Short mmCIF file of C-alpha atoms in Angstrom, two decimals:
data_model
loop_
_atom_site.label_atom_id
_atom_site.label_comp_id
_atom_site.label_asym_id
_atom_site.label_seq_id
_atom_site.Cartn_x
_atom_site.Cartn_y
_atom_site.Cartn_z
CA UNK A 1 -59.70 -5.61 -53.11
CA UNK A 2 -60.59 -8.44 -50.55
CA UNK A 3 -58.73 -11.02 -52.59
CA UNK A 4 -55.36 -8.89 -51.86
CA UNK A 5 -53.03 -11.57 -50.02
CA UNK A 6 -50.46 -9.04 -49.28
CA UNK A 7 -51.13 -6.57 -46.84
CA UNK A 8 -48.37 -3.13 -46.11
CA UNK A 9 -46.98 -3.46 -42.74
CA UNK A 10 -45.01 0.16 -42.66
CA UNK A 11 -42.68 1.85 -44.01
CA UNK A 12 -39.48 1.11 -45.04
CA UNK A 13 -38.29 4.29 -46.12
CA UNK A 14 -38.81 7.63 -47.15
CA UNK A 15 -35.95 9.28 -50.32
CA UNK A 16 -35.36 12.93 -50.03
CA UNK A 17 -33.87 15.15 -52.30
CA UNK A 18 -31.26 17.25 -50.98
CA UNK A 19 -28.83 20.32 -51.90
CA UNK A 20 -26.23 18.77 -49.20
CA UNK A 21 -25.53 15.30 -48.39
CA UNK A 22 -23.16 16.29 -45.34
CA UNK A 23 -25.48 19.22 -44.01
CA UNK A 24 -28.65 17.11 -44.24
CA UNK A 25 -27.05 13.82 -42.85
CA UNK A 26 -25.44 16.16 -39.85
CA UNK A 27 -29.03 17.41 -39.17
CA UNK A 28 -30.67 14.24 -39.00
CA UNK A 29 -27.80 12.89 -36.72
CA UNK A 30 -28.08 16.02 -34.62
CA UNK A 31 -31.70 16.83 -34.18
CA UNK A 32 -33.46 12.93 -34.19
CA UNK A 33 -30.63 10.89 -33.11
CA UNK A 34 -30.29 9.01 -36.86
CA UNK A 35 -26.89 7.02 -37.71
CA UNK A 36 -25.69 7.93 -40.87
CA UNK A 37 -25.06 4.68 -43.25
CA UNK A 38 -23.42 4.28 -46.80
CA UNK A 39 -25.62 3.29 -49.24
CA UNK A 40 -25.60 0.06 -51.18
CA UNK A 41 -24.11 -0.06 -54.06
CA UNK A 42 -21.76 3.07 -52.31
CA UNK A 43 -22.39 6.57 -53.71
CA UNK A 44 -21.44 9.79 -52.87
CA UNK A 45 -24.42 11.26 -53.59
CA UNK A 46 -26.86 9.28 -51.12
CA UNK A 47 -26.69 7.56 -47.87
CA UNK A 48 -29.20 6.52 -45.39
CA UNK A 49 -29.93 7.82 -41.75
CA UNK A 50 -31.37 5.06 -39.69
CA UNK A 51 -33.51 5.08 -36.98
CA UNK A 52 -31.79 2.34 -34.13
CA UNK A 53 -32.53 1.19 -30.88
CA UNK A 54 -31.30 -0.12 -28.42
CA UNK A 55 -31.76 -3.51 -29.73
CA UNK A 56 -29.90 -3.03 -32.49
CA UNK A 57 -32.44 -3.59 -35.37
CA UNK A 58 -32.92 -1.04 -37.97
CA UNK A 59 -36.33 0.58 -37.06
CA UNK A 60 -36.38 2.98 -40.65
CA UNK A 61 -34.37 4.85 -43.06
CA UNK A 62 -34.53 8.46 -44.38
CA UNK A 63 -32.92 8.05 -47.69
CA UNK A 64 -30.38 11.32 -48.71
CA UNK A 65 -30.22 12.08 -52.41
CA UNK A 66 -27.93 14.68 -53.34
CA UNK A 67 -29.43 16.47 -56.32
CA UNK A 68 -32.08 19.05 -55.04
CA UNK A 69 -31.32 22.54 -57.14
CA UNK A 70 -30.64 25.82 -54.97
CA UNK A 71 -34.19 27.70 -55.30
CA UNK A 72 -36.25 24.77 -55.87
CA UNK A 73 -39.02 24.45 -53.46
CA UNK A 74 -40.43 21.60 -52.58
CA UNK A 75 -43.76 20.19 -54.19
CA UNK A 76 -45.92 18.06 -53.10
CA UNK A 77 -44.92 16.59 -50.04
CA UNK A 78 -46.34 17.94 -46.78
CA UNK A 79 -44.07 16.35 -44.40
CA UNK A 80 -42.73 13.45 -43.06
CA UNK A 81 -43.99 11.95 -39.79
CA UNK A 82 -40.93 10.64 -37.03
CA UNK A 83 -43.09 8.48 -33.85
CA UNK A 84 -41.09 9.11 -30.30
CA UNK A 85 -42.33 6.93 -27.62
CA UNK A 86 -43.54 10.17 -24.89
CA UNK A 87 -43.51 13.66 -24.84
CA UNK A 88 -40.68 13.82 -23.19
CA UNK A 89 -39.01 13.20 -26.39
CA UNK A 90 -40.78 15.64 -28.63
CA UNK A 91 -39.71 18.19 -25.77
CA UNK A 92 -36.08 17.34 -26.14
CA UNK A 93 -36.15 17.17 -29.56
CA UNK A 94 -37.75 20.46 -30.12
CA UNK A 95 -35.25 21.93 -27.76
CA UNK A 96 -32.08 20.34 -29.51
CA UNK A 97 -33.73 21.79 -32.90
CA UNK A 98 -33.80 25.30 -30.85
CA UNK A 99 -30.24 25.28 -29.14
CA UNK A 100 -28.62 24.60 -33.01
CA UNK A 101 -30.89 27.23 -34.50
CA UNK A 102 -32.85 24.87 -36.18
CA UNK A 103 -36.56 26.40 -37.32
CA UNK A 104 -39.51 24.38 -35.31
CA UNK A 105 -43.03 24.92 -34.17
CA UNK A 106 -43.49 24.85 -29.94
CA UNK A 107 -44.62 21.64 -28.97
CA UNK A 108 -48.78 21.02 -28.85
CA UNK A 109 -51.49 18.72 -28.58
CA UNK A 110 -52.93 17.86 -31.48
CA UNK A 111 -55.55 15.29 -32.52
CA UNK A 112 -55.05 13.41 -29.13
CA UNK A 113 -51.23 13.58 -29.95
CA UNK A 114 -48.01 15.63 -28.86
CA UNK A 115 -46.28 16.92 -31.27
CA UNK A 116 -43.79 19.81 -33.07
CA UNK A 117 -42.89 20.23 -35.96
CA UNK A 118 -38.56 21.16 -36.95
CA UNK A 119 -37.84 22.16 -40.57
CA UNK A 120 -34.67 20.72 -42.23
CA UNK A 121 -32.32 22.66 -44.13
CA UNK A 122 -33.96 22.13 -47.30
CA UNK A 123 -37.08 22.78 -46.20
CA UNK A 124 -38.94 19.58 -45.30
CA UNK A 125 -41.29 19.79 -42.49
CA UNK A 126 -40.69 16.77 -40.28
CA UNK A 127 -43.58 16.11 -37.45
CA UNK A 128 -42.37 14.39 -34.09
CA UNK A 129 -45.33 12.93 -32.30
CA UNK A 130 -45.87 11.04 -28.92
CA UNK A 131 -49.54 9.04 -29.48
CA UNK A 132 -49.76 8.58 -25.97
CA UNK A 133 -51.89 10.58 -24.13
CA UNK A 134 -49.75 12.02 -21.68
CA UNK A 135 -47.51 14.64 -21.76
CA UNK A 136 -44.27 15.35 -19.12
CA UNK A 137 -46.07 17.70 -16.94
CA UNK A 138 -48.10 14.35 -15.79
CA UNK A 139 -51.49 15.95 -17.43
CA UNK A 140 -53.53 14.26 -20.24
CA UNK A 141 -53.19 15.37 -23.11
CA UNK A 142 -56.40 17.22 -24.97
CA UNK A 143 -58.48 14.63 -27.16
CA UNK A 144 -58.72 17.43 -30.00
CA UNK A 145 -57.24 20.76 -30.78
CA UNK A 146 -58.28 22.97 -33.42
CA UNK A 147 -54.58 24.05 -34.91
CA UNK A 148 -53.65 24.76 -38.18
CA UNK A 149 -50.25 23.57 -39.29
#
């Protein structure tokens, strides 16, 4: 593998299937801030919510497919991870998941991280984390937890 040229830089974006592309696209507008977009070629069956800041360039997507059957659980995917810049943010965002309802885990330390986790309406687990190693109270964070998830 040391004569691989190319080397991944991120990710550019992650395709869920949903049951509904309005419900799903409200959530992720709602709960993490995402703009919903029309996808290209236009389809009323997906779109993307992006992930922008204030400088205007796209930072992500979250693809939405429409398509998931009611009663089909997911498989195989644990969950999808969302990076906030403090812990300020994972606190807001758990408690915007909380005010609409929205199932989520309190916030924690984890693994030198802060973190929750909110659960979508079809039932993908999506993690928040702040890597720095402080959290809004002003105290550091613990280097490792034991938690299970």
């Amino acid at each position: 593998m040391d004569d691989v040229r190319t080397k991944v830089t991120g990710i550019g974006h992650v395709e869920l299937r949903v049951r509904s592309l309005d419900e799903s696209a409200a959530f992720y507008r709602d709960v993490f801030g995402l703009v919903r977009r029309p996808a290209a070629p236009p389809s009323d069956k997906v779109c993307l919510c992006v992930g922008v800041p204030a400088s205007g360039d796209l930072t992500f997507s979250i693809v939405l497919t429409e398509g998931l059957p009611l009663g089909t659980e997911i498989a195989g995917l644990d969950h999808v991870s969302l990076t906030v810049p403090d812990g300020q943010d994972v606190r807001d965002i758990h408690a915007s998941a909380a005010r609409l309802g929205v199932r989520c885990t309190s916030p924690r330390t984890f693994d030198g991280a802060y973190q929750t986790f909110v659960f979508d309406p079809n039932g993908y687990k999506i993690e928040v984390v702040a890597k720095n190693l402080e959290d809004p109270s002003g105290s550091s964070l613990v280097r490792r937890q034991t938690a299970t998830r």
